[in-house]
């Protein structure tokens, strides 16, 4: 049976590739995409989502539902430096999507779908955790009925990508990340920078994409991102943060996980958004999240390319 998935995105470049992976994966039943602010504004994330769905003629029956325009308590913190002014590296600038946005809001949609099919629906979040946190605040019972929650976020070993210690998604809305981590979700997985930084898409991978429109999209959308990565790390590549979270949902054997007690810092001059792991058990709290510690990166990249090459 296909696994029912709600994908929560803030469609920048890697979210876009994640959407392509989720739609094209035969293992998944994508029952909806919810959008939020993060890499770009809510409006831009929603527009980008629709353009990417159009690129592969995704069925119009996949609902696209708008969520939060701002983090729970903070001002938005966009990431145009990495994702470009439009959020997808200028790759689909001329496209105008006619796709209809499903009325309603993301938090209610998530609640409705989980409660409608208890124990069957999973949520994968590839942006700040605002929408999911709002769902939990509005209907705490979803915690016991969601099948699995996987989020791309955090850096368990404390090496961030926005600040010295914080990863973008947890930094952009640390209060939301904190709500999700403290909710008591039985099957919660963190796919953080510790593993996503190894999932590097190179030109070699892109050149194996057979469908011309998809090939061009991957090449164009990631161009600036790959250049920035080269300038920082000396490798022409870009990290597939968000697609890896979806990859882990498709095939959990891609990663090794450790059960950890983790909290998110929300009130610190230097460390807001840091995922703090109590590895010595000082808090005396049980593990609240399975954290991905190792990844078979090339196996994941092969899966990504294989799925994108499906007709
Ligand atoms: C995360 O931040 C965003 O820039 C990416 O889309 C990803 O979700 C990586 O830190
Ligand atoms: Ca993202």
mmCIF file of C-alpha atoms and ligand atoms in Angstrom:
data_model
loop_
_atom_site.group_PDB
_atom_site.id
_atom_site.type_symbol
_atom_site.label_atom_id
_atom_site.label_comp_id
_atom_site.label_asym_id
_atom_site.label_seq_id
_atom_site.Cartn_x
_atom_site.Cartn_y
_atom_site.Cartn_z
ATOM 1 C CA UNK A 1 0.000 0.000 0.000
ATOM 2 C CA UNK A 2 1.254 3.508 -0.820
ATOM 3 C CA UNK A 3 2.262 5.634 2.160
ATOM 4 C CA UNK A 4 -0.014 8.657 2.660
ATOM 5 C CA UNK A 5 1.992 11.861 2.872
ATOM 6 C CA UNK A 6 1.400 15.538 3.543
ATOM 7 C CA UNK A 7 4.425 17.539 2.440
ATOM 8 C CA UNK A 8 4.930 20.885 4.192
ATOM 9 C CA UNK A 9 7.238 23.198 2.230
ATOM 10 C CA UNK A 10 8.664 26.728 1.978
ATOM 11 C CA UNK A 11 9.552 26.213 -1.659
ATOM 12 C CA UNK A 12 13.075 27.199 -2.287
ATOM 13 C CA UNK A 13 15.364 25.219 -4.586
ATOM 14 C CA UNK A 14 15.762 21.999 -2.632
ATOM 15 C CA UNK A 15 12.103 21.959 -1.545
ATOM 16 C CA UNK A 16 11.277 22.119 -5.273
ATOM 17 C CA UNK A 17 13.410 19.051 -5.964
ATOM 18 C CA UNK A 18 11.799 17.382 -2.950
ATOM 19 C CA UNK A 19 8.348 18.040 -4.419
ATOM 20 C CA UNK A 20 9.442 16.433 -7.697
ATOM 21 C CA UNK A 21 10.698 13.405 -5.764
ATOM 22 C CA UNK A 22 7.493 13.068 -3.730
ATOM 23 C CA UNK A 23 5.169 13.408 -6.734
ATOM 24 C CA UNK A 24 7.142 10.987 -8.901
ATOM 25 C CA UNK A 25 7.732 8.375 -6.200
ATOM 26 C CA UNK A 26 5.505 5.352 -6.737
ATOM 27 C CA UNK A 27 5.808 4.480 -3.060
ATOM 28 C CA UNK A 28 3.952 7.603 -1.949
ATOM 29 C CA UNK A 29 0.383 8.828 -2.014
ATOM 30 C CA UNK A 30 0.858 12.602 -1.811
ATOM 31 C CA UNK A 31 -2.440 13.679 -0.277
ATOM 32 C CA UNK A 32 -1.532 17.347 -0.065
ATOM 33 C CA UNK A 33 1.143 20.012 -0.060
ATOM 34 C CA UNK A 34 1.015 22.758 2.541
ATOM 35 C CA UNK A 35 3.055 25.917 2.139
ATOM 36 C CA UNK A 36 4.581 28.358 4.569
ATOM 37 C CA UNK A 37 7.080 31.172 4.813
ATOM 38 C CA UNK A 38 10.751 30.391 5.226
ATOM 39 C CA UNK A 39 13.226 30.522 2.380
ATOM 40 C CA UNK A 40 10.805 32.969 0.748
ATOM 41 C CA UNK A 41 7.429 34.530 1.582
ATOM 42 C CA UNK A 42 4.288 32.404 1.814
ATOM 43 C CA UNK A 43 3.087 33.819 -1.526
ATOM 44 C CA UNK A 44 6.362 33.039 -3.310
ATOM 45 C CA UNK A 45 6.572 29.556 -1.740
ATOM 46 C CA UNK A 46 3.030 28.821 -2.941
ATOM 47 C CA UNK A 47 3.664 30.166 -6.458
ATOM 48 C CA UNK A 48 6.896 28.168 -6.712
ATOM 49 C CA UNK A 49 5.105 25.022 -5.546
ATOM 50 C CA UNK A 50 2.484 25.399 -8.281
ATOM 51 C CA UNK A 51 5.103 26.068 -10.969
ATOM 52 C CA UNK A 52 7.061 22.969 -9.974
ATOM 53 C CA UNK A 53 3.902 20.828 -10.008
ATOM 54 C CA UNK A 54 3.107 22.162 -13.490
ATOM 55 C CA UNK A 55 6.604 21.305 -14.683
ATOM 56 C CA UNK A 56 5.803 17.596 -14.331
ATOM 57 C CA UNK A 57 2.075 17.856 -15.037
ATOM 58 C CA UNK A 58 1.288 16.709 -11.520
ATOM 59 C CA UNK A 59 -2.400 15.842 -11.081
ATOM 60 C CA UNK A 60 -4.544 18.839 -10.174
ATOM 61 C CA UNK A 61 -6.129 16.568 -7.549
ATOM 62 C CA UNK A 62 -3.103 17.126 -5.259
ATOM 63 C CA UNK A 63 -4.316 19.931 -2.996
ATOM 64 C CA UNK A 64 -1.995 22.897 -2.444
ATOM 65 C CA UNK A 65 -2.979 24.640 0.785
ATOM 66 C CA UNK A 66 -1.510 27.889 2.068
ATOM 67 C CA UNK A 67 -0.338 28.153 5.645
ATOM 68 C CA UNK A 68 1.424 30.645 7.797
ATOM 69 C CA UNK A 69 2.773 33.936 6.416
ATOM 70 C CA UNK A 70 5.048 34.416 9.434
ATOM 71 C CA UNK A 71 6.721 32.382 12.177
ATOM 72 C CA UNK A 72 4.814 31.865 15.460
ATOM 73 C CA UNK A 73 6.394 34.795 17.286
ATOM 74 C CA UNK A 74 9.078 36.302 15.060
ATOM 75 C CA UNK A 75 9.503 38.259 11.869
ATOM 76 C CA UNK A 76 10.207 36.180 8.748
ATOM 77 C CA UNK A 77 13.861 35.536 7.946
ATOM 78 C CA UNK A 78 14.168 34.873 4.193
ATOM 79 C CA UNK A 79 17.113 33.203 2.470
ATOM 80 C CA UNK A 80 17.341 34.918 -0.945
ATOM 81 C CA UNK A 81 21.135 34.709 -0.960
ATOM 82 C CA UNK A 82 20.964 30.939 -1.495
ATOM 83 C CA UNK A 83 17.613 30.549 -3.272
ATOM 84 C CA UNK A 84 17.555 33.712 -5.429
ATOM 85 C CA UNK A 85 14.988 36.535 -5.499
ATOM 86 C CA UNK A 86 12.167 34.228 -6.606
ATOM 87 C CA UNK A 87 13.273 31.273 -4.436
ATOM 88 C CA UNK A 88 14.030 28.788 -7.219
ATOM 89 C CA UNK A 89 17.116 30.378 -8.702
ATOM 90 C CA UNK A 90 15.139 32.162 -11.446
ATOM 91 C CA UNK A 91 14.497 28.848 -13.198
ATOM 92 C CA UNK A 92 10.773 29.213 -13.972
ATOM 93 C CA UNK A 93 10.467 33.005 -14.149
ATOM 94 C CA UNK A 94 8.345 33.004 -17.327
ATOM 95 C CA UNK A 95 5.902 30.352 -16.138
ATOM 96 C CA UNK A 96 2.466 31.444 -14.990
ATOM 97 C CA UNK A 97 0.632 28.688 -13.153
ATOM 98 C CA UNK A 98 -3.124 28.377 -13.449
ATOM 99 C CA UNK A 99 -3.232 25.760 -10.688
ATOM 100 C CA UNK A 100 -5.964 26.347 -8.142
ATOM 101 C CA UNK A 101 -5.085 26.818 -4.501
ATOM 102 C CA UNK A 102 -7.282 24.734 -2.200
ATOM 103 C CA UNK A 103 -9.274 26.989 0.147
ATOM 104 C CA UNK A 104 -8.577 26.740 3.867
ATOM 105 C CA UNK A 105 -5.397 26.877 5.848
ATOM 106 C CA UNK A 106 -2.524 24.457 6.247
ATOM 107 C CA UNK A 107 -2.927 23.792 9.984
ATOM 108 C CA UNK A 108 -6.610 22.828 9.610
ATOM 109 C CA UNK A 109 -5.829 20.719 6.528
ATOM 110 C CA UNK A 110 -3.149 18.774 8.420
ATOM 111 C CA UNK A 111 -5.538 18.188 11.343
ATOM 112 C CA UNK A 112 -8.407 17.137 9.065
ATOM 113 C CA UNK A 113 -6.350 14.646 7.072
ATOM 114 C CA UNK A 114 -4.722 13.045 10.131
ATOM 115 C CA UNK A 115 -8.011 12.722 12.025
ATOM 116 C CA UNK A 116 -9.830 11.399 8.950
ATOM 117 C CA UNK A 117 -7.430 8.419 8.635
ATOM 118 C CA UNK A 118 -5.953 7.801 12.092
ATOM 119 C CA UNK A 119 -2.582 6.047 12.033
ATOM 120 C CA UNK A 120 -2.236 6.312 8.247
ATOM 121 C CA UNK A 121 -1.059 9.830 7.439
ATOM 122 C CA UNK A 122 2.554 11.010 7.740
ATOM 123 C CA UNK A 123 3.885 14.546 7.552
ATOM 124 C CA UNK A 124 7.268 15.506 6.114
ATOM 125 C CA UNK A 125 8.284 19.124 6.749
ATOM 126 C CA UNK A 126 10.987 20.785 4.695
ATOM 127 C CA UNK A 127 10.586 24.335 5.947
ATOM 128 C CA UNK A 128 10.255 25.997 9.352
ATOM 129 C CA UNK A 129 7.833 24.003 11.519
ATOM 130 C CA UNK A 130 5.214 26.769 11.852
ATOM 131 C CA UNK A 131 2.292 24.996 10.139
ATOM 132 C CA UNK A 132 2.748 21.734 12.018
ATOM 133 C CA UNK A 133 3.194 23.558 15.342
ATOM 134 C CA UNK A 134 -0.077 25.408 14.748
ATOM 135 C CA UNK A 135 -1.866 22.117 14.001
ATOM 136 C CA UNK A 136 -0.577 20.650 17.263
ATOM 137 C CA UNK A 137 -1.617 23.755 19.201
ATOM 138 C CA UNK A 138 -5.097 23.668 17.644
ATOM 139 C CA UNK A 139 -5.634 19.900 17.972
ATOM 140 C CA UNK A 140 -3.121 18.194 20.300
ATOM 141 C CA UNK A 141 -4.770 14.801 19.613
ATOM 142 C CA UNK A 142 -3.106 14.633 16.184
ATOM 143 C CA UNK A 143 0.087 13.642 17.969
ATOM 144 C CA UNK A 144 -1.434 10.238 18.762
ATOM 145 C CA UNK A 145 -2.922 9.727 15.309
ATOM 146 C CA UNK A 146 -0.163 10.832 12.941
ATOM 147 C CA UNK A 147 1.771 7.857 11.563
ATOM 148 C CA UNK A 148 5.156 9.491 11.283
ATOM 149 C CA UNK A 149 6.650 12.992 11.278
ATOM 150 C CA UNK A 150 9.963 13.726 9.586
ATOM 151 C CA UNK A 151 11.436 17.207 9.489
ATOM 152 C CA UNK A 152 14.454 18.620 7.735
ATOM 153 C CA UNK A 153 16.008 20.807 10.387
ATOM 154 C CA UNK A 154 18.546 21.165 13.128
ATOM 155 C CA UNK A 155 22.181 20.229 13.468
ATOM 156 C CA UNK A 156 22.718 17.741 16.239
ATOM 157 C CA UNK A 157 26.456 18.285 16.387
ATOM 158 C CA UNK A 158 25.997 22.023 16.721
ATOM 159 C CA UNK A 159 27.410 23.203 13.377
ATOM 160 C CA UNK A 160 24.835 25.516 11.832
ATOM 161 C CA UNK A 161 24.381 27.065 8.400
ATOM 162 C CA UNK A 162 22.758 30.390 9.379
ATOM 163 C CA UNK A 163 24.525 31.080 12.651
ATOM 164 C CA UNK A 164 27.540 29.181 13.983
ATOM 165 C CA UNK A 165 25.161 26.784 15.745
ATOM 166 C CA UNK A 166 21.712 26.979 14.089
ATOM 167 C CA UNK A 167 20.289 25.404 10.954
ATOM 168 C CA UNK A 168 17.961 27.605 8.843
ATOM 169 C CA UNK A 169 14.575 25.931 9.499
ATOM 170 C CA UNK A 170 14.995 25.776 13.279
ATOM 171 C CA UNK A 171 16.498 29.285 13.285
ATOM 172 C CA UNK A 172 13.619 30.771 11.256
ATOM 173 C CA UNK A 173 10.984 29.568 13.743
ATOM 174 C CA UNK A 174 12.576 28.134 16.890
ATOM 175 C CA UNK A 175 9.328 28.428 18.878
ATOM 176 C CA UNK A 176 7.556 26.211 16.333
ATOM 177 C CA UNK A 177 10.392 23.678 16.366
ATOM 178 C CA UNK A 178 10.148 23.657 20.133
ATOM 179 C CA UNK A 179 6.378 22.968 20.047
ATOM 180 C CA UNK A 180 6.937 20.017 17.687
ATOM 181 C CA UNK A 181 9.822 18.556 19.696
ATOM 182 C CA UNK A 182 7.947 18.863 22.980
ATOM 183 C CA UNK A 183 4.618 17.522 21.671
ATOM 184 C CA UNK A 184 5.330 13.874 22.427
ATOM 185 C CA UNK A 185 5.066 12.653 18.820
ATOM 186 C CA UNK A 186 5.862 8.912 19.087
ATOM 187 C CA UNK A 187 7.457 8.590 15.639
ATOM 188 C CA UNK A 188 9.459 11.781 15.069
ATOM 189 C CA UNK A 189 12.636 11.905 12.960
ATOM 190 C CA UNK A 190 15.137 14.721 12.525
ATOM 191 C CA UNK A 191 16.955 14.903 9.203
ATOM 192 C CA UNK A 192 19.472 17.608 10.040
ATOM 193 C CA UNK A 193 22.576 19.147 8.532
ATOM 194 C CA UNK A 194 24.678 16.330 9.998
ATOM 195 C CA UNK A 195 23.376 14.082 7.232
ATOM 196 C CA UNK A 196 22.055 16.464 4.579
ATOM 197 C CA UNK A 197 25.472 18.086 4.137
ATOM 198 C CA UNK A 198 26.662 14.759 2.692
ATOM 199 C CA UNK A 199 23.834 14.467 0.141
ATOM 200 C CA UNK A 200 25.569 16.513 -2.546
ATOM 201 C CA UNK A 201 24.041 16.860 -5.989
ATOM 202 C CA UNK A 202 26.710 17.499 -8.624
ATOM 203 C CA UNK A 203 26.625 18.307 -12.338
ATOM 204 C CA UNK A 204 27.379 14.607 -12.933
ATOM 205 C CA UNK A 205 24.066 13.662 -11.305
ATOM 206 C CA UNK A 206 22.199 16.394 -13.169
ATOM 207 C CA UNK A 207 23.565 15.197 -16.507
ATOM 208 C CA UNK A 208 21.919 11.803 -15.915
ATOM 209 C CA UNK A 209 18.432 13.349 -15.818
ATOM 210 C CA UNK A 210 16.852 12.276 -19.071
ATOM 211 C CA UNK A 211 13.711 14.402 -19.365
ATOM 212 C CA UNK A 212 14.889 17.725 -20.918
ATOM 213 C CA UNK A 213 12.559 20.039 -18.960
ATOM 214 C CA UNK A 214 13.532 18.404 -15.661
ATOM 215 C CA UNK A 215 17.222 18.398 -16.557
ATOM 216 C CA UNK A 216 17.091 22.106 -17.408
ATOM 217 C CA UNK A 217 15.177 22.923 -14.257
ATOM 218 C CA UNK A 218 17.695 21.133 -12.059
ATOM 219 C CA UNK A 219 20.609 22.727 -13.870
ATOM 220 C CA UNK A 220 19.239 26.278 -13.839
ATOM 221 C CA UNK A 221 17.659 26.300 -10.402
ATOM 222 C CA UNK A 222 20.795 24.982 -8.682
ATOM 223 C CA UNK A 223 23.370 27.053 -10.603
ATOM 224 C CA UNK A 224 23.820 29.859 -8.051
ATOM 225 C CA UNK A 225 23.411 27.424 -5.176
ATOM 226 C CA UNK A 226 26.216 25.200 -6.547
ATOM 227 C CA UNK A 227 28.445 28.235 -7.123
ATOM 228 C CA UNK A 228 27.922 29.437 -3.545
ATOM 229 C CA UNK A 229 28.747 25.935 -2.275
ATOM 230 C CA UNK A 230 31.907 25.913 -4.411
ATOM 231 C CA UNK A 231 33.036 29.262 -3.024
ATOM 232 C CA UNK A 232 32.589 27.989 0.525
ATOM 233 C CA UNK A 233 33.699 24.378 0.206
ATOM 234 C CA UNK A 234 35.665 24.047 -3.030
ATOM 235 C CA UNK A 235 33.178 21.527 -4.505
ATOM 236 C CA UNK A 236 30.697 22.279 -7.327
ATOM 237 C CA UNK A 237 27.627 20.761 -5.715
ATOM 238 C CA UNK A 238 24.611 21.603 -3.624
ATOM 239 C CA UNK A 239 23.163 19.892 -0.592
ATOM 240 C CA UNK A 240 19.875 18.054 -1.081
ATOM 241 C CA UNK A 241 18.612 18.909 2.415
ATOM 242 C CA UNK A 242 14.896 18.647 1.711
ATOM 243 C CA UNK A 243 14.905 15.774 -0.800
ATOM 244 C CA UNK A 244 16.807 13.701 1.763
ATOM 245 C CA UNK A 245 13.959 14.114 4.295
ATOM 246 C CA UNK A 246 11.606 12.679 1.659
ATOM 247 C CA UNK A 247 14.168 10.012 0.788
ATOM 248 C CA UNK A 248 14.224 8.923 4.423
ATOM 249 C CA UNK A 249 10.435 8.675 4.352
ATOM 250 C CA UNK A 250 10.589 6.499 1.248
ATOM 251 C CA UNK A 251 13.427 4.306 2.536
ATOM 252 C CA UNK A 252 14.427 4.605 6.186
ATOM 253 C CA UNK A 253 17.414 2.273 5.653
ATOM 254 C CA UNK A 254 19.244 5.163 3.952
ATOM 255 C CA UNK A 255 20.151 6.534 7.384
ATOM 256 C CA UNK A 256 21.269 5.419 10.826
ATOM 257 C CA UNK A 257 19.307 7.017 13.619
ATOM 258 C CA UNK A 258 19.884 7.509 17.337
ATOM 259 C CA UNK A 259 17.112 8.176 19.857
ATOM 260 C CA UNK A 260 17.954 11.514 21.494
ATOM 261 C CA UNK A 261 16.568 13.993 23.949
ATOM 262 C CA UNK A 262 16.628 17.284 22.028
ATOM 263 C CA UNK A 263 15.402 20.811 22.783
ATOM 264 C CA UNK A 264 15.499 23.969 20.685
ATOM 265 C CA UNK A 265 17.003 27.161 22.085
ATOM 266 C CA UNK A 266 14.531 30.053 21.857
ATOM 267 C CA UNK A 267 16.011 32.770 24.060
ATOM 268 C CA UNK A 268 19.687 33.224 23.604
ATOM 269 C CA UNK A 269 21.794 36.050 22.223
ATOM 270 C CA UNK A 270 24.019 33.702 20.232
ATOM 271 C CA UNK A 271 22.258 30.348 20.063
ATOM 272 C CA UNK A 272 18.594 30.865 19.034
ATOM 273 C CA UNK A 273 17.460 27.957 16.857
ATOM 274 C CA UNK A 274 20.184 25.615 18.059
ATOM 275 C CA UNK A 275 19.101 21.994 18.542
ATOM 276 C CA UNK A 276 20.558 21.055 21.920
ATOM 277 C CA UNK A 277 21.111 17.322 22.456
ATOM 278 C CA UNK A 278 21.339 16.148 26.049
ATOM 279 C CA UNK A 279 23.722 13.334 25.226
ATOM 280 C CA UNK A 280 24.687 12.820 28.872
ATOM 281 C CA UNK A 281 21.122 12.536 30.164
ATOM 282 C CA UNK A 282 21.530 15.597 32.428
ATOM 283 C CA UNK A 283 17.873 16.607 32.003
ATOM 284 C CA UNK A 284 16.644 13.150 32.955
ATOM 285 C CA UNK A 285 14.180 13.261 30.061
ATOM 286 C CA UNK A 286 13.355 10.385 27.708
ATOM 287 C CA UNK A 287 14.350 10.569 24.046
ATOM 288 C CA UNK A 288 11.842 12.632 22.044
ATOM 289 C CA UNK A 289 13.267 12.286 18.530
ATOM 290 C CA UNK A 290 15.136 9.845 16.331
ATOM 291 C CA UNK A 291 18.053 11.811 14.939
ATOM 292 C CA UNK A 292 19.694 10.796 11.656
ATOM 293 C CA UNK A 293 23.413 10.476 12.318
ATOM 294 C CA UNK A 294 24.750 8.794 9.176
ATOM 295 C CA UNK A 295 23.549 8.550 5.598
ATOM 296 C CA UNK A 296 24.367 6.417 2.576
ATOM 297 C CA UNK A 297 24.549 9.540 0.452
ATOM 298 C CA UNK A 298 25.307 8.033 -2.954
ATOM 299 C CA UNK A 299 22.532 5.449 -2.528
ATOM 300 C CA UNK A 300 20.138 8.309 -1.785
ATOM 301 C CA UNK A 301 21.313 10.311 -4.818
ATOM 302 C CA UNK A 302 20.811 7.259 -7.046
ATOM 303 C CA UNK A 303 17.288 6.904 -5.687
ATOM 304 C CA UNK A 304 16.636 10.592 -6.394
ATOM 305 C CA UNK A 305 17.898 10.350 -9.981
ATOM 306 C CA UNK A 306 16.041 7.051 -10.598
ATOM 307 C CA UNK A 307 12.738 8.470 -9.382
ATOM 308 C CA UNK A 308 13.160 11.704 -11.353
ATOM 309 C CA UNK A 309 13.843 9.619 -14.460
ATOM 310 C CA UNK A 310 10.549 7.716 -14.129
ATOM 311 C CA UNK A 311 8.064 8.570 -16.810
HETATM 312 C C1 LIG B 1 17.051 24.201 4.922
HETATM 313 O O1 LIG B 1 16.962 25.613 4.766
HETATM 314 C C2 LIG B 1 16.543 25.929 3.472
HETATM 315 O O2 LIG B 1 17.398 26.871 2.911
HETATM 316 C C3 LIG B 1 16.478 24.641 2.679
HETATM 317 O O3 LIG B 1 15.370 24.642 1.807
HETATM 318 C C4 LIG B 1 16.357 23.584 3.731
HETATM 319 O O4 LIG B 1 15.003 23.334 4.069
HETATM 320 C C5 LIG B 1 18.505 23.814 5.080
HETATM 321 O O5 LIG B 1 19.038 24.404 6.222
HETATM 322 CA CA1 LIG B 2 13.168 24.203 2.705
#
